[in-house]
Short mmCIF file of C-alpha atoms and ligand atoms in Angstrom, two decimals:
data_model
loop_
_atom_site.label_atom_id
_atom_site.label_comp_id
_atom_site.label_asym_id
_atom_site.label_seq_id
_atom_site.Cartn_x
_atom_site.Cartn_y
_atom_site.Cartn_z
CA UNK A 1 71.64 172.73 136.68
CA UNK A 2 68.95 171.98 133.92
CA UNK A 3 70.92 173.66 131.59
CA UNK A 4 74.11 171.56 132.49
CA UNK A 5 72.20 169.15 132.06
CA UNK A 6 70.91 169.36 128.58
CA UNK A 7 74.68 170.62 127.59
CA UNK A 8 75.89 167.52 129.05
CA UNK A 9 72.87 164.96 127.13
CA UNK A 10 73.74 166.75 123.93
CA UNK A 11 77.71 166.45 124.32
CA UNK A 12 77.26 162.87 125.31
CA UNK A 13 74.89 161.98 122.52
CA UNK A 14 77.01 163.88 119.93
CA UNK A 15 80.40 162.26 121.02
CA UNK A 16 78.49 158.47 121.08
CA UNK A 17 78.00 158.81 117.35
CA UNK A 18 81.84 158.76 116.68
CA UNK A 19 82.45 155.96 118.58
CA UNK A 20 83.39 153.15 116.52
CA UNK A 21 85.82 151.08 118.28
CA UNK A 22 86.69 149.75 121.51
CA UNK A 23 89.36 152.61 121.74
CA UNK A 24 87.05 155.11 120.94
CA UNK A 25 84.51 153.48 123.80
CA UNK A 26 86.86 154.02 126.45
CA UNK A 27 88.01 157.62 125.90
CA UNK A 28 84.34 158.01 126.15
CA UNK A 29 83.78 156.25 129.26
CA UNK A 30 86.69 157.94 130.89
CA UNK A 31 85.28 161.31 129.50
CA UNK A 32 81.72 161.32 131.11
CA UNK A 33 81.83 158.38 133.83
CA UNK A 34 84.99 158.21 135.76
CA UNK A 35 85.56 159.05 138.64
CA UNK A 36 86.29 162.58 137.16
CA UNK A 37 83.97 162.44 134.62
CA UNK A 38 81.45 164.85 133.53
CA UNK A 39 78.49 163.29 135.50
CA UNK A 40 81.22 163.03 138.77
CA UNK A 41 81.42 166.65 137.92
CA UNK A 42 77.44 167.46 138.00
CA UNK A 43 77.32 165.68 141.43
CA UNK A 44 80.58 168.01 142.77
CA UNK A 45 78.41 171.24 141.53
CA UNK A 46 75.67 170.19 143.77
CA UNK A 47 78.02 171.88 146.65
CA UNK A 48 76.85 175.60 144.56
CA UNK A 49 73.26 174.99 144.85
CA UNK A 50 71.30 176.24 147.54
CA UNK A 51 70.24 173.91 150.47
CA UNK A 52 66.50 173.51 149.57
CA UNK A 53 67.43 173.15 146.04
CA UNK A 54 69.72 170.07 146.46
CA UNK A 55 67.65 167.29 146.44
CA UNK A 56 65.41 167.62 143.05
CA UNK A 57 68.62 168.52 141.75
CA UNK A 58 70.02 165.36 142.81
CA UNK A 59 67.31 163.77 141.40
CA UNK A 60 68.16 164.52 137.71
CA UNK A 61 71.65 164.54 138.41
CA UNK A 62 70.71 160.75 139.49
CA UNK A 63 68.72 160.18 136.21
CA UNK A 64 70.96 161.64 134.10
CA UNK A 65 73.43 159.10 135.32
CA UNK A 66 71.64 156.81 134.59
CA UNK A 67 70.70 157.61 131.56
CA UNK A 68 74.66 158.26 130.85
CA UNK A 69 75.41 154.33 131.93
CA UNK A 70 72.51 153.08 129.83
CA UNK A 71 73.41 154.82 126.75
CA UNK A 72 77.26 153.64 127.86
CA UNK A 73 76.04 149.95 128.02
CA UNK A 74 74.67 150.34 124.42
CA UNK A 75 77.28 151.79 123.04
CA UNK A 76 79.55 148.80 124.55
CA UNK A 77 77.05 146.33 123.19
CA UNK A 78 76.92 148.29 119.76
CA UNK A 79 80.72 148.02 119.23
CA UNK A 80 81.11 144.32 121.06
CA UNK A 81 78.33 142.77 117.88
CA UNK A 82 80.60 145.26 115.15
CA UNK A 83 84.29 143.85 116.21
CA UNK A 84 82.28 140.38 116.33
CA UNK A 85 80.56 141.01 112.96
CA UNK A 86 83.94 142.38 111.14
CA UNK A 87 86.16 139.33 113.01
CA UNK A 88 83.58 136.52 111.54
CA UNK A 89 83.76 138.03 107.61
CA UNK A 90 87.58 138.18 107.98
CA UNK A 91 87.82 134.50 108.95
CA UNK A 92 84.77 132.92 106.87
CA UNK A 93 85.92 129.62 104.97
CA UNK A 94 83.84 129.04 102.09
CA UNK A 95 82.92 125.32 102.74
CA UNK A 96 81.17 124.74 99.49
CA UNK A 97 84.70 125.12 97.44
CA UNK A 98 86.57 121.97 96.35
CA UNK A 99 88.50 120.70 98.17
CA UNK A 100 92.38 120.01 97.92
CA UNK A 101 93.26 116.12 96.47
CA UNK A 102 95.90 114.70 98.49
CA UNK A 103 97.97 111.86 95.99
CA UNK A 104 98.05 108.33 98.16
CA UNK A 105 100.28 105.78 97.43
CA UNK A 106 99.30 102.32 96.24
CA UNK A 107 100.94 98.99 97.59
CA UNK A 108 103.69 97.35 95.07
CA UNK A 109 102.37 94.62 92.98
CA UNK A 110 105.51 93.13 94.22
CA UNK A 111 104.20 93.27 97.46
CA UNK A 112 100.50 92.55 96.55
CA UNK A 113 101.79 89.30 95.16
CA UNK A 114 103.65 88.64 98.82
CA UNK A 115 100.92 89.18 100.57
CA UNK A 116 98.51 87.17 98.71
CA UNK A 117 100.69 84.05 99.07
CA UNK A 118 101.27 85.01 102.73
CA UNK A 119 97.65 84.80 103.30
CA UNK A 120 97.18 81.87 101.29
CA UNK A 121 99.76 79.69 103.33
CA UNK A 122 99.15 81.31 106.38
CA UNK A 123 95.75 80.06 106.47
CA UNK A 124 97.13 76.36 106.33
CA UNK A 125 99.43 77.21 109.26
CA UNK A 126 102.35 78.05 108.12
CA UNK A 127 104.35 80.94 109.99
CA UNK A 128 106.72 83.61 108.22
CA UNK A 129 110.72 83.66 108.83
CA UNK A 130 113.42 85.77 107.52
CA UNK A 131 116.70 85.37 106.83
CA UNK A 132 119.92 87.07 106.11
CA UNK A 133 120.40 88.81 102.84
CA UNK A 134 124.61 88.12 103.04
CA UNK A 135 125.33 84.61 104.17
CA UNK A 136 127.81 82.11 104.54
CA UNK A 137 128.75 79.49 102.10
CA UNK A 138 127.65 76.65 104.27
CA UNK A 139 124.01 78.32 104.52
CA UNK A 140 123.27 78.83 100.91
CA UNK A 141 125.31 76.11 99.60
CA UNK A 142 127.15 73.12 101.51
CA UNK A 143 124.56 72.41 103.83
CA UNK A 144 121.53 72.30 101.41
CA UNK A 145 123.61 69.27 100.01
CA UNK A 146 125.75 71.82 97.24
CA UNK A 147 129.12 71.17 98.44
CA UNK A 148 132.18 73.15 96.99
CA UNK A 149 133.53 72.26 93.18
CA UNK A 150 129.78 70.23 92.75
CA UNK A 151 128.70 71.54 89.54
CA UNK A 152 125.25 72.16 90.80
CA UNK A 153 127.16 75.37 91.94
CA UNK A 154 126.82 76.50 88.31
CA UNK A 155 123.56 76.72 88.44
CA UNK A 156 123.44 79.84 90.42
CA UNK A 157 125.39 82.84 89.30
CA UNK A 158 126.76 84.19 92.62
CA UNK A 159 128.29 87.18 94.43
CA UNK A 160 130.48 86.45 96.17
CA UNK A 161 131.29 89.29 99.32
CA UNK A 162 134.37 87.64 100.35
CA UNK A 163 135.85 84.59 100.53
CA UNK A 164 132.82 82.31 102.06
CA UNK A 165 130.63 84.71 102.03
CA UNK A 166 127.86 85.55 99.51
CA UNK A 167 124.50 87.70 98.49
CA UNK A 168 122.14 84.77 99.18
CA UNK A 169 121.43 83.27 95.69
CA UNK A 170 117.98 81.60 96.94
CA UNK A 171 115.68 82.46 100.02
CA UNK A 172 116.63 78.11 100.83
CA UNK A 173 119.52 78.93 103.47
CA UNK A 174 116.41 80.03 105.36
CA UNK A 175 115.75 75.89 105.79
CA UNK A 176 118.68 75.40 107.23
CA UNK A 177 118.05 78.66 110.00
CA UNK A 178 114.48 77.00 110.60
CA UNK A 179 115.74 73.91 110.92
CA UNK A 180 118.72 74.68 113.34
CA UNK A 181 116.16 75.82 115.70
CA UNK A 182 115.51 72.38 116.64
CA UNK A 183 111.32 72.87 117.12
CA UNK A 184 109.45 70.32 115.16
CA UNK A 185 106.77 69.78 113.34
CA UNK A 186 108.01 73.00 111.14
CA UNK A 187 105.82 74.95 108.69
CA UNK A 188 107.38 78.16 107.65
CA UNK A 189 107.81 80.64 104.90
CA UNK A 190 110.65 82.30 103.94
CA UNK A 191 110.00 85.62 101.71
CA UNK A 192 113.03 87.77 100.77
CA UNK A 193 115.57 89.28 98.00
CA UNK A 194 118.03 87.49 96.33
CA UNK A 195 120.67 87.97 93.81
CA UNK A 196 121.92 86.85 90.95
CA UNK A 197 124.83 88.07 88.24
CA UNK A 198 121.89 87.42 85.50
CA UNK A 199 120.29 90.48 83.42
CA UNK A 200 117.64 90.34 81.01
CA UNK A 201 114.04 90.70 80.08
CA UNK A 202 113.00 88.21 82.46
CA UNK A 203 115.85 88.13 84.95
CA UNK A 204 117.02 91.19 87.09
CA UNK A 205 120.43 91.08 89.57
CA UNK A 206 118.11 91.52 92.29
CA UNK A 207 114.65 89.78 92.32
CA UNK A 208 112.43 88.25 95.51
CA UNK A 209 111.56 84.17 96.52
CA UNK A 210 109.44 82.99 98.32
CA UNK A 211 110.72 79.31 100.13
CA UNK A 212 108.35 77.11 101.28
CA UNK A 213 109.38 74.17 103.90
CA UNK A 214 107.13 71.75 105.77
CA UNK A 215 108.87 69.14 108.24
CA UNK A 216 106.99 66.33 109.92
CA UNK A 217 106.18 63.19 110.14
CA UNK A 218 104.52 61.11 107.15
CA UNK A 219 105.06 64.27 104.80
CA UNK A 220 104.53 63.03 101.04
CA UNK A 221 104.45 64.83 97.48
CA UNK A 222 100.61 64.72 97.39
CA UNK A 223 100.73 66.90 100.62
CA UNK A 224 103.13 69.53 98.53
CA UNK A 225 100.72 69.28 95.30
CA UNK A 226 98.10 69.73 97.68
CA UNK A 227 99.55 72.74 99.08
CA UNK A 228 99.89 74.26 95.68
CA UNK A 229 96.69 73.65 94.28
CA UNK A 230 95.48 75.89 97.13
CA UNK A 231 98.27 78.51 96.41
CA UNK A 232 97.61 78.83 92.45
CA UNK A 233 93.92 78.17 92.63
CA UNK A 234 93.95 81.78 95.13
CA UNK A 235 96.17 83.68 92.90
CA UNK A 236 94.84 82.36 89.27
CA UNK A 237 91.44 81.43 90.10
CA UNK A 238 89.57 78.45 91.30
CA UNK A 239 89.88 76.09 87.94
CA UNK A 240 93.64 75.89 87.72
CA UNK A 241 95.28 72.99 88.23
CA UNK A 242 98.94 72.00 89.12
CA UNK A 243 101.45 69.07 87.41
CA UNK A 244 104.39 67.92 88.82
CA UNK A 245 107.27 67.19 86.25
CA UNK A 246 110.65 65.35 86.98
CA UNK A 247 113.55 67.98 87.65
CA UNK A 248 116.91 68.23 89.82
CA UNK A 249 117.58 70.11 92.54
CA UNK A 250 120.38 69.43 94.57
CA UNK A 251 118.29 69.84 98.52
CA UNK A 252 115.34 68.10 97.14
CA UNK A 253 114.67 64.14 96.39
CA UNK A 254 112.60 63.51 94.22
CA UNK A 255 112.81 67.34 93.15
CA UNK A 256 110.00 68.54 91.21
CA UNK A 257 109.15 71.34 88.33
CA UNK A 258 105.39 72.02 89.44
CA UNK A 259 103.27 73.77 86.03
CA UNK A 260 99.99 75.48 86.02
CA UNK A 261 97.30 74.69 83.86
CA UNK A 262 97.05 78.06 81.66
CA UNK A 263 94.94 80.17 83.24
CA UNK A 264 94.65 82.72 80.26
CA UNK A 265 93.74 79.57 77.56
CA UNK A 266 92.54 77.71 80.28
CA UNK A 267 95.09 74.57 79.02
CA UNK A 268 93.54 74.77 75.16
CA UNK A 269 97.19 76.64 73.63
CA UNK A 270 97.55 80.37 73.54
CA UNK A 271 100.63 82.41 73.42
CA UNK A 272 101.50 83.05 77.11
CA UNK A 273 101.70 79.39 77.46
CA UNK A 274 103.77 78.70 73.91
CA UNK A 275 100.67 76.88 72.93
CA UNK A 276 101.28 73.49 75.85
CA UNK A 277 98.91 74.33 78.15
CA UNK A 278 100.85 74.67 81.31
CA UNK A 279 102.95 77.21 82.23
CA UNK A 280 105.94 76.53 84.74
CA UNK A 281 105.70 78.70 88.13
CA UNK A 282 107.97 77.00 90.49
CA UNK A 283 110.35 74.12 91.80
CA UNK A 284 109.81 71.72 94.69
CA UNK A 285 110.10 68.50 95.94
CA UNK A 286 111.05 66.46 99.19
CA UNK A 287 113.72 67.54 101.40
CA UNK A 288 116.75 65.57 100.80
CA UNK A 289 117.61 63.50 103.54
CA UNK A 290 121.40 64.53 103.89
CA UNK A 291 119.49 68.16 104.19
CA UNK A 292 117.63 66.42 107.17
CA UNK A 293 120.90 64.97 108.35
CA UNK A 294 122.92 68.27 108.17
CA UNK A 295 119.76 70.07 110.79
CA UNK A 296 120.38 67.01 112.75
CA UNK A 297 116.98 65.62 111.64
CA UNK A 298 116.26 61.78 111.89
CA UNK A 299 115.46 60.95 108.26
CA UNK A 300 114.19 58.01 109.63
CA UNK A 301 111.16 59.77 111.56
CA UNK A 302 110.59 62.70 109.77
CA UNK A 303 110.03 63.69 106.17
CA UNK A 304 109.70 67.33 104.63
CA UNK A 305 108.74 69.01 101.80
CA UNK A 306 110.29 72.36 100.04
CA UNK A 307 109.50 74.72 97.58
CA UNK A 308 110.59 78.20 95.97
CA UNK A 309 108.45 80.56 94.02
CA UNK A 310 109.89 83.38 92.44
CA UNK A 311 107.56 86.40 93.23
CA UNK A 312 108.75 88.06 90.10
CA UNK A 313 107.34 85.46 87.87
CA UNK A 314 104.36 85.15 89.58
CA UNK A 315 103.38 89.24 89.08
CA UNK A 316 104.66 89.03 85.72
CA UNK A 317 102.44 85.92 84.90
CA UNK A 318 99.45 87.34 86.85
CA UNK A 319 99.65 90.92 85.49
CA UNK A 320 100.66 90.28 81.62
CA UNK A 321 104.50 91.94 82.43
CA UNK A 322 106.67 91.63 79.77
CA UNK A 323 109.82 93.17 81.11
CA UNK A 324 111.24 92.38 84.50
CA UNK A 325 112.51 96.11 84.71
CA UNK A 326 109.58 97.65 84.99
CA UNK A 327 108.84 96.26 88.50
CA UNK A 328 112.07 97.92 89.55
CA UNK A 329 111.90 101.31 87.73
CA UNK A 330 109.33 102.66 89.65
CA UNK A 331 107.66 104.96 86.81
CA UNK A 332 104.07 106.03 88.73
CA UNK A 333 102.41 104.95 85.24
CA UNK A 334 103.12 101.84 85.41
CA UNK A 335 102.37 101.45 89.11
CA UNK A 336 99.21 103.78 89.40
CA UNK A 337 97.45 100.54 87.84
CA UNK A 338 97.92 98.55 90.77
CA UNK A 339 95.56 101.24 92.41
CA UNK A 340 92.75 99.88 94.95
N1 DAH H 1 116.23 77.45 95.54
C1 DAH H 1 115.77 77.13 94.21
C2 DAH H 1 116.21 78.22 93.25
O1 DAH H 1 116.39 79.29 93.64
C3 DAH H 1 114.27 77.02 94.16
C4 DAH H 1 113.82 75.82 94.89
C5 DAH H 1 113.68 74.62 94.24
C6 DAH H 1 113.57 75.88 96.23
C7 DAH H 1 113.27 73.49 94.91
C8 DAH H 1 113.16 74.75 96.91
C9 DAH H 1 113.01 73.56 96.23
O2 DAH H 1 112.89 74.77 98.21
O3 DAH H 1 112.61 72.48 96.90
O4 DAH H 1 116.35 77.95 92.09
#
C-alpha cells in the first residue's frame, strides 16, 4: 500500500504540472478524485489487505486524500488567478490616451439674434405667437388697411400661391390672428419667415421678422420708443440711443422709421453708418385705427402700437455681414464663429 501510495503522490504531482487550464483541471479531477478515481481506487484495495492491517492503512489512504484534495484546491485556485490574470490584460483600456473629440454644433446667429430679442421683450411681458407661413389675402393685406389695387401693394413683392392666397410678405398678418382672439390688453411677438421676389446683397427671397404689437389702453409713441431703447440698448450696448423719423406704412398712424445711434462710431460718422450717425433698424408706429376696427377693436378705448424688425438686418448690423447669403449658405467657416 505504501508503495501505491508514493506511485500515486508522484503521478499526481507530475500530472498537476501540466495543468494549465480549466480543461486540463477537470480531466485531472476526474482522473484521481471521482468517484472512480485513483484515490476511490486505493480505498477499494483496502478489501486485499489483511484484517489487522486495515486500519493504519486507512489511515494514509485517508491522508493521502487529503493531501490529493488540497493539492486539487490549489491547483483550482492556481488556474482561477491565471484565466483572471490573462482576461484583465486582454481587456485593459489605457485611460491615459486622448481621448476622441466629438464636433458640437453651435446655435445660428440667426437664431442667436431671435433669442436675444425674445428675451429682451419677454422680460417686459410680452408673450410669443406664430403664424402661418401661406396666408390669405385678407390676413397679410386687406385687413392691415392694404386693400386690393392700393398701391401700397407695390411695396411688397409677393408670391402669390393661388388666387388669394400668398407666402406671407411680413410676419404683420400675425396682428390680425392676435387680435381676432378677442383677449385684451395684448402684448405679443410674432417671429417667423417671410418672402419676398427680391435678391441681392442685402435682400434674400426668404428672410425672418420679427412683429411687435402692444394693444391697450392709453398706449402712446413714447411707450414704443421706450420699448426700443430697451431692445437696441441689449443687443448694441447700453449707450445707444433710438430716433423716430416720419415714414408710411399703410397699418400704422403716425408710422415711424426708428434709427440707432451708431454703435460702431458711436454717432461721430464712420462708414457703416454712411457717415450720419444713425443707422435705420426698423419700422413702427401706432396701430391704425381701421386696423383696430377690422379686429373689432373700439378705437375709441384702446390704442396700440406695432413694429417689425427684420432679424436679418439686425445680425448683419451686429456681426459686420456684408452679404445676406452667407446666413443662408451654411459654410461651417463662416458659422464656427458664432461658437460659445
Ligand atoms: N410689415 C412691415 C414690413 O415688412 C414692417 C412693419 C412696419 C411692421 C411698421 C409693423 C409696423 O408692425 O408698425 O415692411
Amino acid at each position: 500500500m505504501q508503495q501505491k501510495i508514493a506511485a500515486l503522490r508522484a503521478a499526481l504531482e507530475a500530472d498537476r504540472a501540466k495543468v494549465a487550464d480549466k480543461a486540463a483541471l477537470s480531466a485531472f479531477w476526474q482522473k484521481y478524485l471521482s468517484k472512480n478515481g485513483e484515490v476511490a481506487g486505493l480505498m477499494k484495495g483496502l478489501r486485499d489487505v489483511a484484517k489487522e492491517e486495515r486500519p493504519a492503512a486507512g489511515k494514509i489512504i485517508n491522508e493521502c486524500k487529503a493531501w490529493a484534495e488540497a493539492q486539487y484546491q490549489e491547483l483550482a485556485a492556481a488556474v482561477e488567478q491565471a484565466e483572471l490574470a490573462a482576461r484583465n490584460a486582454a481587456e485593459a483600456v489605457d485611460i491615459t490616451l486622448p481621448g476622441t473629440p466629438r464636433p458640437t454644433g453651435t446655435l445660428h446667429p440667426l437664431t442667436l439674434i431671435k433669442n436675444q430679442i425674445v428675451d429682451v421683450f419677454a422680460g417686459m411681458g410680452f408673450e410669443v405667437f406664430e403664424g402661418p407661413e401661406i396666408e390669405d389675402d385678407d390676413h397679410c393685406f386687406t385687413r392691415l388697411n392694404v386693400p386690393k389695387n392700393h398701391p401700397a401693394r407695390d411695396m411688397q413683392d409677393t408670391f402669390y400661391v393661388a388666387e388669394d392666397i400668398v407666402l406671407r410678405t411680413h410676419t404683420s398678418p400675425g396682428q390680425i390672428r392676435v387680435m381676432d382672439r378677442g383677449q385684451l390688453p395684448i402684448k405679443v411677438l410674432v417671429p417667423g419667415r417671410v418672402f419676398r421676389s427680391d435678391s441681392d446683397a442685402t435682400h434674400s427671397p426668404m428672410f425672418h421678422q420679427m412683429e411687435g404689437l402692444v394693444v391697450d389702453k392709453g398706449i402712446t409713441l413714447c411707450d414704443l420708443q421706450g420699448m426700443l431703447d430697451k431692445f437696441v440698448q441689449a443687443l448694441f450696448g447700453p449707450e445707444v440711443k433710438t430716433r423716430l423719423r416720419p415714414s408710411y406704412f399703410p397699418f400704422t398712424e403716425p408710422s415711424v422709421e426708428v434709427d440707432v445711434s451708431c454703435f460702431e462710431c458711436g454717432g461721430k460718422g464712420c462708414p457703416l453708418c454712411k457717415g450720419t450717425g444713425w443707422i435705420e433698424i426698423l419700422g413702427g408706429g401706432i396701430v391704425h385705427q381701421q386696423v383696430l376696427k377690422n379686429c373689432g377693436i373700439d378705437p375709441g378705448v384702446y390704442s396700440g402700437l406695432a413694429f417689425g424688425i427684420g432679424i436679418e438686418r439686425i445680425a448683419m448690423l451686429k456681426y459686420g455681414i456684408n452679404n445676406i447669403g452667407l446666413l443662408f449658405e451654411n459654410d461651417l467657416r463662416f458659422l464656427q464663429q458664432f461658437q460659445g
